[in-house]
Amino acid sequence: MSGEPELIELRELAPAGRAGQGRTRLERANALRIARGTACNPTRQLVPGRGHRFQPAGPATHTWCDLCGDFIWGVVRKGLQCAHCKFTCHYRCRALVCLDCCGPRDLGWEPAVERDTNVDEPVEWETPDLSQAEIEQKIKEYNAQINSNLFMSLNKDGSYTGFIKVQLKLVRPVSVPSSKKPPSLQDARRGPGRGTSVRRRTSFYLPKDAVKHLHVLSRTRAREVIEALLRKFLVVDDPRKFALFERAERHGEVYLRKLLDDEQPLRLRLLAGPSDKALSFVLKENDSGEVNWDAFSMPELHNFLRILQREEEEHLRQILQKYSYCRQKIQEALHACPLG
């Protein structure tokens, strides 16, 4: 990839027939590009990945395999995770991992204390919806504070457009098609794990300073931002593997909160102002342990039930085998003991 500045422009993501009247065309501006050239080239890897120290994943691990892209589901066997680089995969995929371990990922967070505020703690900039006059005044104040051309603008239909910056702090690798041909629309509609077999995927670790500016609408949702970033760089990993976080520095502490899918990042940007300390956006792995089962299709849910049944049957068989073995040894010891 070249070093020329570039951004992602997110216009109305709804079907064209639903687009509002009087929509102004969004203009491009300078932004940063993710330098994928700085990452190692995984296409050169022809041997099993070296340096990994795989261990059984923790009990709260519900995520997607970094090799095949399928969801890792189970109660006992939840997959494997490298203790160093956090590469996560199925037990069956371990022998196919070709990406070398990159070692512990130092993502350079400040030494301040980080707290997850995604519970009940109110966030200062989350206020009730603003009136049209208040939005216009906020935009004027916002534009007066910035020293670049990344302005916000009010549209005729009452919406507004502007820029958000997303920093990609991903510990685990991302997967892209091994060929230059991007995934087709039919592949995208098939859902996660379909149309992207192991042989057609290649993985690499993003550099820790990867950042991207996006030109978005006020109604653009957090989930749409994630999907647009992945499409831009042909990432074939399931979007549900990732989450968008807001980050703020207050009173010497760093606060992180995972955005809900329907939250509007540009609205948060407007309310917080242009300061990155007041608010910035970070893309991270969605490793909270919570699974939104409603987001899966019916075939996927039925498949999870079949996997669960097979795992339960295998676990019961192992338990019965252990008890049977123990019972046999006790009986042999009783028969060997002399009477009296």
Rosetta silent file (secondary structure, phi, psi, omega in degrees, C-alpha in Angstrom):
SEQUENCE: MSGEPELIELRELAPAGRAGQGRTRLERANALRIARGTACNPTRQLVPGRGHRFQPAGPATHTWCDLCGDFIWGVVRKGLQCAHCKFTCHYRCRALVCLDCCGPRDLGWEPAVERDTNVDEPVEWETPDLSQAEIEQKIKEYNAQINSNLFMSLNKDGSYTGFIKVQLKLVRPVSVPSSKKPPSLQDARRGPGRGTSVRRRTSFYLPKDAVKHLHVLSRTRAREVIEALLRKFLVVDDPRKFALFERAERHGEVYLRKLLDDEQPLRLRLLAGPSDKALSFVLKENDSGEVNWDAFSMPELHNFLRILQREEEEHLRQILQKYSYCRQKIQEALHACPLG
SCORE:     score description
SCORE:     0.000 S_00000001
   1 L     0.000  143.017 -179.549    0.000    0.000    0.000 S_00000001
   2 L   -77.915  168.579 -178.856    1.214    3.483   -0.772 S_00000001
   3 L   -94.959   11.264 -179.311    1.767    6.153    1.819 S_00000001
   4 L   -68.431  144.721 -179.504   -0.656    8.631    0.301 S_00000001
   5 L   -66.248  145.387 -177.367   -3.271   10.005    2.695 S_00000001
   6 L  -156.689  157.562  175.317   -6.681    8.407    2.469 S_00000001
   7 L  -140.126  170.339  173.397   -9.875    8.103    4.435 S_00000001
   8 E  -104.543  127.918 -179.238  -13.014    6.032    4.492 S_00000001
   9 E  -105.560  117.528  179.760  -16.148    7.912    3.565 S_00000001
  10 L  -104.708  109.843  174.600  -19.371    6.557    5.047 S_00000001
  11 L   -95.502 -160.827  179.728  -22.478    7.886    3.406 S_00000001
  12 L   -63.137  119.670 -176.808  -26.013    6.666    3.963 S_00000001
  13 L   -91.345   -3.212  175.597  -25.664    2.900    4.432 S_00000001
  14 L   -75.446  165.075  177.465  -29.390    2.225    4.083 S_00000001
  15 L   -54.772  151.750 -173.293  -30.787    1.113    0.691 S_00000001
  16 H   -59.438  -32.379 -177.970  -30.746    3.835   -1.931 S_00000001
  17 H   -67.704  -16.051 -178.593  -34.520    4.096   -2.006 S_00000001
  18 H   -99.228    1.184 -177.848  -34.548    5.200    1.622 S_00000001
  19 L   -65.668  139.767 -177.849  -32.028    8.000    1.248 S_00000001
  20 L   -72.984  161.544  178.940  -33.303   11.346    2.422 S_00000001
  21 L   -79.781  150.861  174.643  -33.841   14.322    0.159 S_00000001
  22 L    75.788   18.296 -179.560  -31.345   17.140   -0.041 S_00000001
  23 L   -68.282  126.846  178.726  -28.380   14.971    0.980 S_00000001
  24 L   -85.159  148.543 -179.859  -25.168   16.895    0.369 S_00000001
  25 L   -73.698  133.572 -179.453  -22.210   15.135   -1.136 S_00000001
  26 L   -80.880  136.960 -178.990  -19.481   14.348    1.384 S_00000001
  27 L   -96.056  152.512  177.021  -16.053   15.697    0.550 S_00000001
  28 L   -87.806  154.833  178.164  -12.758   13.882    1.046 S_00000001
  29 L  -147.404  174.641 -178.193   -9.983   15.255    3.216 S_00000001
  30 L   -67.756  141.719  177.094   -6.551   14.250    4.453 S_00000001
  31 L  -156.514  178.482 -176.996   -6.390   11.261    6.747 S_00000001
  32 L   -98.917  154.653  179.966   -4.032    8.487    7.706 S_00000001
  33 L  -114.301  142.191  174.154   -3.664    5.125    6.031 S_00000001
  34 L   -71.920  123.819 -177.087   -3.071    1.798    7.703 S_00000001
  35 L   -89.917   85.213  179.905    0.399    0.737    6.611 S_00000001
  36 H   -67.921  -19.251  179.901   -0.080   -2.966    6.031 S_00000001
  37 H   -65.367  -19.910  179.765    3.335   -3.086    4.422 S_00000001
  38 H   -79.535  -14.470  178.626    4.925   -2.856    7.861 S_00000001
  39 L   -81.906  160.700  178.736    3.364   -6.131    8.913 S_00000001
  40 L   -69.183  149.953 -178.070    4.996   -9.435    8.156 S_00000001
  41 L   -89.037  104.140 -174.444    4.017  -11.054    4.876 S_00000001
  42 H   -73.018  -14.776 -177.999    2.172  -14.251    5.821 S_00000001
  43 H   -67.684  -17.542  179.940    2.073  -15.529    2.233 S_00000001
  44 H   -81.818  -12.687 -176.289    5.726  -16.505    2.597 S_00000001
  45 L   -77.618  116.091  177.731    4.926  -18.866    5.460 S_00000001
  46 L  -117.948    2.450 -178.517    4.973  -22.440    4.217 S_00000001
  47 L  -123.310  161.028  178.249    5.734  -24.142    7.518 S_00000001
  48 L   -55.115  144.153 -178.974    3.768  -24.395   10.786 S_00000001
  49 L   -58.596  140.332 -177.113    3.818  -21.224   12.831 S_00000001
  50 L  -109.066  152.869  173.417    6.675  -20.976   15.293 S_00000001
  51 L    91.212   -7.747 -178.724    6.886  -19.531   18.781 S_00000001
  52 L   -74.870  146.021  172.076    3.293  -20.114   19.869 S_00000001
  53 L  -126.416   86.917 -174.131    2.545  -21.487   23.314 S_00000001
  54 E   -77.997  138.293  176.460   -1.037  -22.645   23.034 S_00000001
  55 E  -134.362  156.815  175.180   -3.120  -23.264   26.128 S_00000001
  56 E   -57.590  132.918 -179.613   -6.810  -24.100   26.603 S_00000001
  57 L   -64.379  154.929 -177.415   -8.824  -20.890   26.333 S_00000001
  58 L   -67.272  165.803 -177.135  -10.430  -19.519   29.483 S_00000001
  59 L   -64.725  -21.564 -178.418  -14.013  -20.309   30.521 S_00000001
  60 L   -94.041    8.264 -176.082  -15.249  -16.884   29.395 S_00000001
  61 L   -80.326  110.875  170.535  -13.842  -17.243   25.866 S_00000001
  62 L  -131.628   99.972 -173.954  -16.565  -16.953   23.229 S_00000001
  63 L  -151.535 -169.007 -177.004  -14.964  -15.674   20.066 S_00000001
  64 E  -109.466  144.789 -178.552  -14.040  -16.478   16.460 S_00000001
  65 L   -66.942  132.098  179.707  -11.152  -18.628   15.287 S_00000001
  66 L   -75.542   -8.711  178.913   -8.248  -16.564   13.939 S_00000001
  67 L   -99.594  -60.310 -175.240   -7.508  -19.270   11.368 S_00000001
  68 L   -93.080  -17.548  178.097  -10.783  -20.515    9.852 S_00000001
  69 L    87.530   -7.016  179.943  -13.030  -17.656   10.998 S_00000001
  70 L   -78.166  158.447 -179.952  -15.737  -19.904   12.466 S_00000001
  71 E   -70.242  138.492  177.552  -17.172  -19.305   15.919 S_00000001
  72 L   -93.864  112.339 -174.860  -15.479  -21.218   18.743 S_00000001
  73 L  -128.273  138.405  176.703  -18.219  -22.814   20.761 S_00000001
  74 L   167.840  167.482  177.340  -18.129  -25.281   23.612 S_00000001
  75 L  -105.526  -41.573 -179.449  -18.405  -25.706   27.365 S_00000001
  76 L   -96.956  -53.684 -178.918  -15.366  -27.883   28.055 S_00000001
  77 L   -99.035   92.493 -176.338  -13.230  -27.497   24.923 S_00000001
  78 L   -94.875   12.784 -179.951  -13.391  -23.776   24.167 S_00000001
  79 L   100.650 -177.067 -177.862  -10.409  -23.744   21.841 S_00000001
  80 E  -119.464  150.468  177.734   -6.770  -22.799   22.247 S_00000001
  81 E  -140.353  133.614  178.222   -5.084  -19.442   22.809 S_00000001
  82 E   -70.702  132.125 -178.998   -1.414  -18.525   22.580 S_00000001
  83 L   -68.577  -18.881 -177.784   -0.137  -17.227   25.895 S_00000001
  84 L   -95.203  -63.311 -172.137    2.056  -14.692   24.068 S_00000001
  85 L   -97.373   -2.099  177.949    0.246  -13.247   21.033 S_00000001
  86 L    67.319   17.087  172.888   -3.320  -14.329   21.980 S_00000001
  87 L   -58.180  127.253 -173.982   -3.803  -16.144   18.654 S_00000001
  88 E  -120.790  132.938 -177.870   -7.042  -18.056   19.232 S_00000001
  89 E  -153.917  168.240  172.162   -8.185  -21.094   17.278 S_00000001
  90 L   -67.730  160.194  172.160  -10.093  -24.367   17.403 S_00000001
  91 L   -59.806  -39.528 -176.762   -8.342  -27.498   18.590 S_00000001
  92 L   -69.799  -20.497 -176.781   -8.754  -28.862   15.059 S_00000001
  93 L   -92.259   -7.018 -174.181   -7.084  -25.779   13.538 S_00000001
  94 H   -57.483  -43.115 -175.864   -3.940  -25.863   15.656 S_00000001
  95 H   -70.688  -13.558 -176.847   -1.939  -27.953   13.159 S_00000001
  96 H   -98.834   -2.209 -178.418   -2.812  -25.561   10.310 S_00000001
  97 L   -70.251  120.034 -179.657   -1.526  -22.349   11.937 S_00000001
  98 L  -109.691  -12.107 -178.131    1.281  -20.953    9.737 S_00000001
  99 L   -79.431  126.686  178.840    1.619  -17.452   11.184 S_00000001
 100 L   -67.578  150.265  176.129    4.602  -17.080   13.510 S_00000001
 101 L   -67.288  134.093 -179.306    4.004  -15.787   17.018 S_00000001
 102 L   -92.058    0.902 -178.403    4.734  -12.075   17.231 S_00000001
 103 L    82.486  179.430  178.938    5.416  -12.231   20.972 S_00000001
 104 L   -57.360  135.631 -176.596    3.665  -10.188   23.636 S_00000001
 105 L   -93.109  104.161  175.455    1.799   -7.274   22.055 S_00000001
 106 L   -87.892  103.572 -175.296    2.801   -4.007   23.742 S_00000001
 107 L   -92.323    6.894  168.419    0.115   -1.624   22.536 S_00000001
 108 L    70.405   31.942  173.932    1.544    1.361   24.342 S_00000001
 109 L   -66.619  149.105  177.716   -1.297    2.334   26.654 S_00000001
 110 L   -63.526  155.749 -177.716   -0.409    5.116   29.024 S_00000001
 111 L   -71.580    7.098  178.122    0.563    4.030   32.556 S_00000001
 112 L   -72.350  162.187 -179.262   -2.689    5.457   33.857 S_00000001
 113 L   -76.299  128.773  176.793   -5.300    3.149   35.366 S_00000001
 114 E   -99.509  136.051  179.032   -7.817    1.848   32.839 S_00000001
 115 E  -128.534  140.488  176.389  -11.341    1.142   33.950 S_00000001
 116 E   -87.190  112.965 -177.245  -14.172   -0.503   32.079 S_00000001
 117 L   -98.290   15.810 -177.835  -17.141    1.848   32.438 S_00000001
 118 L   -84.525   48.743  178.059  -19.499   -0.354   30.449 S_00000001
 119 L  -124.108 -101.984 -179.592  -21.621   -1.111   33.500 S_00000001
 120 L  -123.284    0.481 -176.332  -23.766    1.516   35.167 S_00000001
 121 L   -71.875  126.069  179.840  -21.394    4.445   35.535 S_00000001
 122 L   -69.202  145.618  176.804  -22.752    7.513   33.693 S_00000001
 123 L  -100.552  135.218 -168.909  -20.515    9.075   31.074 S_00000001
 124 L   -60.827  -37.058 -173.728  -20.233   12.853   31.270 S_00000001
 125 L   -88.187    0.073  177.753  -20.785   13.608   27.578 S_00000001
 126 L   -85.184  101.482 -178.715  -23.866   11.397   27.204 S_00000001
 127 L  -120.414  166.099  177.358  -26.698   13.931   27.349 S_00000001
 128 L   -59.105  163.032 -179.532  -30.254   13.916   26.007 S_00000001
 129 L   -56.024  140.795 -179.558  -30.815   14.561   22.329 S_00000001
 130 L   -88.254  150.519  172.966  -30.069   18.116   21.250 S_00000001
 131 L   -73.454  169.454 -179.054  -32.506   20.359   19.448 S_00000001
 132 H   -62.585  -39.058  178.601  -31.691   21.520   15.934 S_00000001
 133 H   -66.035  -38.322  179.713  -30.617   24.934   17.213 S_00000001
 134 H   -69.001  -37.582  177.416  -28.377   23.323   19.846 S_00000001
 135 H   -63.327  -44.533  179.360  -26.796   21.058   17.239 S_00000001
 136 H   -60.822  -40.939  179.231  -26.053   24.030   15.002 S_00000001
 137 H   -67.817  -40.002  178.140  -24.474   25.902   17.904 S_00000001
 138 H   -62.237  -40.450  179.341  -22.428   22.846   18.911 S_00000001
 139 H   -63.871  -41.682  177.616  -21.106   22.486   15.365 S_00000001
 140 H   -61.891  -43.986  178.807  -20.032   26.130   15.320 S_00000001
 141 H   -64.772  -39.697  179.945  -18.219   25.708   18.634 S_00000001
 142 H   -63.544  -48.642 -177.842  -16.611   22.479   17.443 S_00000001
 143 H   -64.927  -29.421  179.587  -15.327   23.974   14.193 S_00000001
 144 H   -71.400  -18.516 -175.336  -13.930   26.992   16.047 S_00000001
 145 H   -95.769  -14.387 -176.077  -11.741   24.690   18.184 S_00000001
 146 L   -92.964  151.441 -179.657  -10.066   22.606   15.476 S_00000001
 147 L  -116.004   30.996  177.217   -6.909   23.624   13.633 S_00000001
 148 L  -135.822 -173.536  179.272   -7.378   21.383   10.572 S_00000001
 149 L   -98.139   17.627  179.387   -9.852   21.038    7.729 S_00000001
 150 L   -86.936   63.969 -175.452  -11.743   18.164    9.383 S_00000001
 151 L   -81.363  161.609  167.147  -14.832   20.287    9.961 S_00000001
 152 L   -98.060  148.368 -179.939  -18.356   19.231   10.772 S_00000001
 153 E  -137.167  142.811 -179.755  -21.130   20.467    8.500 S_00000001
 154 E   -92.325  131.175 -179.894  -24.879   20.679    8.902 S_00000001
 155 L   -92.475  163.390 -177.489  -26.992   19.238    6.091 S_00000001
 156 L   -64.957  -27.698 -177.893  -30.288   20.573    4.798 S_00000001
 157 L   -84.729    4.340  178.015  -32.212   17.569    6.108 S_00000001
 158 L    98.016  -14.869  175.834  -31.095   18.264    9.696 S_00000001
 159 L   -80.763  173.612  177.776  -28.357   15.635    9.834 S_00000001
 160 E  -142.305  157.013 -179.171  -24.687   16.534   10.025 S_00000001
 161 E  -123.059  156.868  179.412  -21.418   15.053    8.790 S_00000001
 162 E  -175.452 -168.221 -174.041  -17.931   15.070   10.219 S_00000001
 163 E  -118.193  140.937  168.948  -14.800   13.064   10.934 S_00000001
 164 E  -126.151  149.203  177.698  -13.929   10.514   13.565 S_00000001
 165 E  -110.514  129.171 -179.622  -10.529    8.926   14.099 S_00000001
 166 E  -116.102  123.895  175.133  -10.360    5.229   14.965 S_00000001
 167 E   -96.890  131.123 -177.219   -7.205    3.687   16.391 S_00000001
 168 E   -96.780  102.051  178.687   -6.862   -0.050   15.778 S_00000001
 169 L  -107.826   73.202 -177.153   -5.432   -1.669   18.904 S_00000001
 170 L   -99.938  127.055  178.513   -5.800   -5.290   17.884 S_00000001
 171 L   -84.174  -42.249 -177.573   -3.806   -7.921   19.736 S_00000001
 172 L   -86.137  161.401 -178.850   -4.861  -10.871   17.575 S_00000001
 173 L   -74.652  163.002  172.442   -4.224  -11.117   13.813 S_00000001
 174 E  -111.841  155.802 -177.488   -6.718  -10.234   11.092 S_00000001
 175 E  -115.286  140.668  177.164   -7.424  -12.375    8.034 S_00000001
 176 E  -130.661  161.983  176.539   -7.700  -11.277    4.413 S_00000001
 177 E   -62.318  141.634 -179.923   -8.290  -13.257    1.198 S_00000001
 178 L   -70.375  -25.057  175.081   -5.102  -14.885   -0.043 S_00000001
 179 L   -93.832  168.915  179.857   -5.956  -13.718   -3.565 S_00000001
 180 L   -78.052  -14.532 -177.476   -6.383  -10.098   -4.630 S_00000001
 181 L   -74.529  122.420 -178.860  -10.025  -10.673   -5.474 S_00000001
 182 L   -70.620  159.557  177.741  -12.226   -9.289   -2.673 S_00000001
 183 L   -61.786  140.608 -177.277  -15.043  -11.415   -1.244 S_00000001
 184 L   -77.373  167.928  177.479  -18.187  -11.260   -3.337 S_00000001
 185 H   -62.634  -34.370  178.272  -21.565   -9.990   -2.204 S_00000001
 186 H   -65.530  -37.957  177.101  -22.793  -13.590   -2.179 S_00000001
 187 H   -63.601  -40.670 -179.470  -19.978  -14.554    0.203 S_00000001
 188 H   -65.061  -35.828 -178.469  -20.899  -11.698    2.529 S_00000001
 189 H   -74.323  -20.324 -179.283  -24.536  -12.794    2.573 S_00000001
 190 L   -71.372  -16.849  178.364  -23.610  -16.353    3.476 S_00000001
 191 L    94.871  178.100 -176.306  -22.508  -15.156    6.888 S_00000001
 192 L   -64.541  139.416  174.045  -19.346  -15.752    8.942 S_00000001
 193 L    84.963   -4.152 -178.259  -17.187  -18.717    8.075 S_00000001
 194 L  -109.506  138.986  178.821  -18.789  -19.366    4.681 S_00000001
 195 L    76.131    2.191  179.886  -17.046  -18.755    1.395 S_00000001
 196 L  -133.054   68.589 -177.231  -13.775  -18.071    3.226 S_00000001
 197 L   -68.423  168.306 -177.173  -12.183  -21.483    3.761 S_00000001
 198 H   -57.613  -38.724 -175.342   -8.839  -21.893    5.468 S_00000001
 199 H   -67.751  -19.727 -175.966   -7.009  -22.244    2.137 S_00000001
 200 H  -104.610   10.426 -179.575   -8.248  -18.854    0.952 S_00000001
 201 E  -114.893  146.945  172.522   -7.342  -16.882    4.057 S_00000001
 202 E  -139.249  145.483 -170.446   -4.058  -15.350    5.074 S_00000001
 203 E  -122.617  154.883  173.629   -3.356  -13.569    8.346 S_00000001
 204 E  -157.323  162.325  178.100   -1.066  -10.863    9.674 S_00000001
 205 L   -94.686  130.272  176.758   -0.726   -8.652   12.738 S_00000001
 206 L   -71.998  144.800  173.891   -1.617   -4.994   12.341 S_00000001
 207 L   -63.243  150.687 -172.130    0.995   -2.492   13.525 S_00000001
 208 L   -70.581  -16.757 -178.536    0.153   -1.020   16.897 S_00000001
 209 L  -100.703   18.621  179.879   -0.037    2.556   15.550 S_00000001
 210 L   -65.358  131.517 -177.239   -2.639    1.808   12.860 S_00000001
 211 E  -148.338  150.844 -177.682   -5.202    4.633   12.696 S_00000001
 212 E  -146.214  134.888  171.035   -7.882    5.716   10.240 S_00000001
 213 E   -91.048  142.628  177.821  -10.052    8.795    9.791 S_00000001
 214 E  -128.975  136.824  175.306  -13.633    8.260    8.683 S_00000001
 215 E   -96.640  112.894 -168.871  -16.076   10.759    7.216 S_00000001
 216 E  -128.550  164.078  173.167  -19.435    9.753    8.662 S_00000001
 217 E   -90.048  160.002  178.319  -23.010   10.844    9.009 S_00000001
 218 L   -64.192  -25.311 -179.461  -24.574   11.688   12.331 S_00000001
 219 L   -92.680    0.267  177.833  -26.807    8.619   11.974 S_00000001
 220 L   -65.703  130.105 -176.662  -23.928    6.220   11.234 S_00000001
 221 L   -92.827  161.947 -178.615  -23.896    3.503   13.876 S_00000001
 222 H   -60.525  -40.396 -179.566  -20.914    1.935   15.610 S_00000001
 223 H   -64.404  -35.165  178.295  -21.533   -1.432   13.952 S_00000001
 224 H   -68.534  -33.893  176.860  -21.500    0.221   10.512 S_00000001
 225 H   -63.780  -44.870  179.584  -18.151    1.856   11.303 S_00000001
 226 H   -61.992  -46.239 -177.957  -16.654   -1.549   12.147 S_00000001
 227 H   -64.003  -37.655  179.563  -18.061   -3.164    9.010 S_00000001
 228 H   -67.142  -40.277  177.343  -16.772   -0.319    6.819 S_00000001
 229 H   -61.668  -43.216 -178.806  -13.252   -0.610    8.247 S_00000001
 230 H   -67.622  -40.490  179.047  -13.205   -4.349    7.608 S_00000001
 231 H   -64.683  -38.093 -177.487  -14.527   -3.985    4.060 S_00000001
 232 H   -58.467  -41.882 -175.811  -11.950   -1.300    3.277 S_00000001
 233 L  -103.836   17.683  175.075   -9.042   -3.611    4.054 S_00000001
 234 L    57.963   28.998  178.340  -10.744   -6.805    2.783 S_00000001
 235 L   -73.355  124.520 -176.225  -10.740   -8.307    6.273 S_00000001
 236 L   -97.498    2.059  174.762  -12.820  -11.479    6.138 S_00000001
 237 L   -64.399  151.044  178.928  -13.067  -11.969    9.899 S_00000001
 238 L   -63.010  130.797  179.110  -16.565  -11.808   11.322 S_00000001
 239 H   -57.126  -25.472 -179.813  -17.397   -8.203   12.337 S_00000001
 240 H   -72.195   -7.836  174.579  -18.718   -9.555   15.639 S_00000001
 241 H   -72.531  -17.141 -173.622  -15.135  -10.457   16.522 S_00000001
 242 E  -118.186  160.724  176.682  -14.480   -6.724   17.010 S_00000001
 243 E  -144.500  148.342  177.800  -15.948   -3.925   19.101 S_00000001
 244 E   -98.570  127.889 -178.206  -15.674   -0.150   19.033 S_00000001
 245 E  -114.594  147.585  167.890  -14.684    1.471   22.318 S_00000001
 246 E  -100.591  141.522 -175.682  -14.724    5.071   23.455 S_00000001
 247 E  -126.931  136.535 -179.504  -11.714    6.184   25.459 S_00000001
 248 E  -144.578  147.788  175.000  -11.413    9.226   27.726 S_00000001
 249 E  -109.187  119.291  179.167   -8.881   10.643   30.158 S_00000001
 250 E  -141.175  130.381  175.079  -10.386   12.144   33.286 S_00000001
 251 L    55.062   40.572  176.804   -8.789   12.943   36.638 S_00000001
 252 L    77.149    8.053  179.464   -5.582   11.097   35.779 S_00000001
 253 E  -123.478  154.143  178.319   -7.381    7.899   34.775 S_00000001
 254 E  -106.353  126.074 -178.273   -8.182    6.319   31.434 S_00000001
 255 E  -110.850  135.620  175.188  -11.748    5.124   30.925 S_00000001
 256 E  -122.380  137.995  176.168  -12.873    2.625   28.295 S_00000001
 257 E  -141.838  129.786  178.992  -16.454    1.806   27.382 S_00000001
 258 E   -76.589  128.956  179.347  -17.673   -0.522   24.666 S_00000001
 259 L   -75.857  143.221  171.856  -20.167    1.180   22.379 S_00000001
 260 L   -70.754  157.076 -176.757  -23.471   -0.478   21.693 S_00000001
 261 L   -57.578  -34.620 -173.929  -24.094   -1.432   18.073 S_00000001
 262 L   -93.072    0.244  179.328  -26.675    1.329   17.577 S_00000001
 263 L   -70.915  152.394 -174.481  -24.722    4.177   19.188 S_00000001
 264 L  -108.114  105.214 -175.790  -23.688    7.035   16.916 S_00000001
 265 H   -59.526  -37.865 -177.687  -19.962    7.869   17.158 S_00000001
 266 H   -66.011  -33.855  176.899  -20.227   11.257   15.453 S_00000001
 267 H   -64.403  -42.072  176.899  -22.815   12.402   18.006 S_00000001
 268 H   -63.910  -38.398  178.111  -20.435   11.434   20.816 S_00000001
 269 H   -62.482  -42.817 -179.445  -17.644   13.288   18.999 S_00000001
 270 H   -65.306  -43.891 -177.464  -19.767   16.444   18.751 S_00000001
 271 H   -69.025  -33.279 -177.386  -20.800   16.365   22.402 S_00000001
 272 H   -84.580  -20.368 -175.372  -17.262   15.730   23.651 S_00000001
 273 L    89.726  176.652 -173.679  -15.556   18.267   21.401 S_00000001
 274 L   -79.303   -7.721 -176.264  -12.461   17.733   19.238 S_00000001
 275 L   -68.838  129.704  177.160  -10.035   16.878   22.053 S_00000001
 276 L   -69.749  -25.731  177.240   -8.686   13.321   21.880 S_00000001
 277 L   -71.551  -33.654  177.635   -8.267   13.331   25.645 S_00000001
 278 L   -71.776  -35.477 -179.854  -11.950   14.048   26.086 S_00000001
 279 L  -165.224  133.081  169.790  -12.918   11.295   23.653 S_00000001
 280 E  -144.334  163.121 -176.735  -11.255    8.993   21.153 S_00000001
 281 E  -114.699  138.105 -176.835  -12.349    5.780   19.447 S_00000001
 282 E  -131.532  131.882  173.408  -10.509    2.468   19.614 S_00000001
 283 E   -96.755  123.311 -179.210  -11.188   -0.760   17.722 S_00000001
 284 E  -134.338  171.748  174.175  -10.410   -3.831   19.819 S_00000001
 285 E   -68.945  143.728 -179.947  -11.297   -7.496   19.955 S_00000001
 286 L   -89.065   70.071 -175.343  -14.741   -8.163   21.363 S_00000001
 287 L  -105.799   40.939 -178.971  -13.482  -10.509   24.074 S_00000001
 288 L   -77.370  -14.449 -177.165  -15.864   -9.538   26.851 S_00000001
 289 L    89.593  -11.435  179.165  -17.187  -13.102   27.155 S_00000001
 290 L   -91.475  136.536 -178.188  -20.746  -11.978   26.458 S_00000001
 291 L  -119.327  127.980  175.071  -22.420  -13.432   23.380 S_00000001
 292 L   -88.991   91.179 -175.615  -25.364  -11.862   21.606 S_00000001
 293 H   -65.845  -23.901  179.178  -27.085  -15.052   20.515 S_00000001
 294 H   -65.927  -18.808 -177.820  -29.795  -13.076   18.725 S_00000001
 295 H   -80.398   -9.340 -179.010  -27.177  -12.006   16.174 S_00000001
 296 L   -91.840  152.076  178.305  -26.724  -15.581   14.916 S_00000001
 297 L   -78.356  165.596  179.389  -28.816  -17.150   12.200 S_00000001
 298 H   -60.270  -45.681  177.533  -31.085  -20.143   12.801 S_00000001
 299 H   -59.467  -37.932  178.720  -28.716  -22.613   11.033 S_00000001
 300 H   -64.405  -43.863 -179.596  -25.833  -21.368   13.168 S_00000001
 301 H   -64.450  -40.809  176.920  -27.802  -21.814   16.394 S_00000001
 302 H   -63.810  -37.714  178.116  -28.868  -25.338   15.383 S_00000001
 303 H   -65.498  -39.797  177.013  -25.249  -26.148   14.605 S_00000001
 304 H   -61.250  -38.891  178.237  -24.173  -24.892   18.051 S_00000001
 305 H   -63.943  -39.430  178.464  -26.746  -27.207   19.633 S_00000001
 306 H   -66.240  -41.038  177.449  -25.349  -30.174   17.708 S_00000001
 307 H   -63.062  -42.439  179.724  -21.808  -29.278   18.773 S_00000001
 308 H   -62.215  -41.147 -179.970  -22.962  -28.930   22.363 S_00000001
 309 H   -64.904  -43.662  178.945  -24.667  -32.344   22.243 S_00000001
 310 H   -63.910  -41.240  179.453  -21.568  -34.050   20.833 S_00000001
 311 H   -65.666  -39.830  178.724  -19.346  -32.399   23.433 S_00000001
 312 H   -64.049  -43.677  179.226  -21.713  -33.397   26.228 S_00000001
 313 H   -62.776  -42.318  179.119  -21.818  -37.018   25.043 S_00000001
 314 H   -66.276  -40.340  179.351  -18.017  -37.154   24.798 S_00000001
 315 H   -65.749  -41.801  177.349  -17.594  -35.580   28.229 S_00000001
 316 H   -63.592  -40.271  179.007  -20.058  -38.037   29.781 S_00000001
 317 H   -61.812  -41.498  179.045  -18.255  -40.943   28.118 S_00000001
 318 H   -66.472  -40.191  179.192  -14.939  -39.816   29.586 S_00000001
 319 H   -64.425  -46.524  179.020  -16.439  -39.397   33.058 S_00000001
 320 H   -61.860  -37.458  178.884  -18.093  -42.836   32.941 S_00000001
 321 H   -64.770  -40.978  178.569  -14.828  -44.350   31.726 S_00000001
 322 H   -64.681  -44.207  179.545  -12.909  -42.820   34.635 S_00000001
 323 H   -66.262  -38.381  179.200  -15.427  -44.059   37.206 S_00000001
 324 H   -64.673  -41.229  178.566  -15.480  -47.505   35.606 S_00000001
 325 H   -63.830  -43.231 -179.713  -11.686  -47.686   35.718 S_00000001
 326 H   -64.714  -41.833  179.444  -11.617  -46.583   39.360 S_00000001
 327 H   -63.577  -39.877  179.705  -14.330  -49.102   40.269 S_00000001
 328 H   -63.828  -43.553 -179.603  -12.416  -51.879   38.518 S_00000001
 329 H   -64.326  -38.820  179.240   -9.196  -51.118   40.416 S_00000001
 330 H   -66.008  -42.668  179.329  -11.012  -51.096   43.753 S_00000001
 331 H   -65.006  -38.146  176.989  -12.659  -54.438   43.001 S_00000001
 332 H   -64.069  -38.229  178.763   -9.292  -55.940   41.967 S_00000001
 333 H   -67.074  -37.039  178.355   -7.798  -54.745   45.254 S_00000001
 334 H   -66.789  -40.743  179.789  -10.670  -56.305   47.208 S_00000001
 335 H   -69.121  -29.125 -179.213  -10.254  -59.652   45.481 S_00000001
 336 H   -77.786  -20.919 -178.569   -6.512  -59.585   46.132 S_00000001
 337 L   -77.550  135.859  177.162   -6.926  -58.997   49.873 S_00000001
 338 L   -68.016  149.488  179.743   -7.103  -62.190   52.029 S_00000001
 339 L   -67.622  145.885  178.059  -10.353  -62.783   53.897 S_00000001
 340 L    85.256    0.000    0.000  -10.378  -61.737   57.543 S_00000001
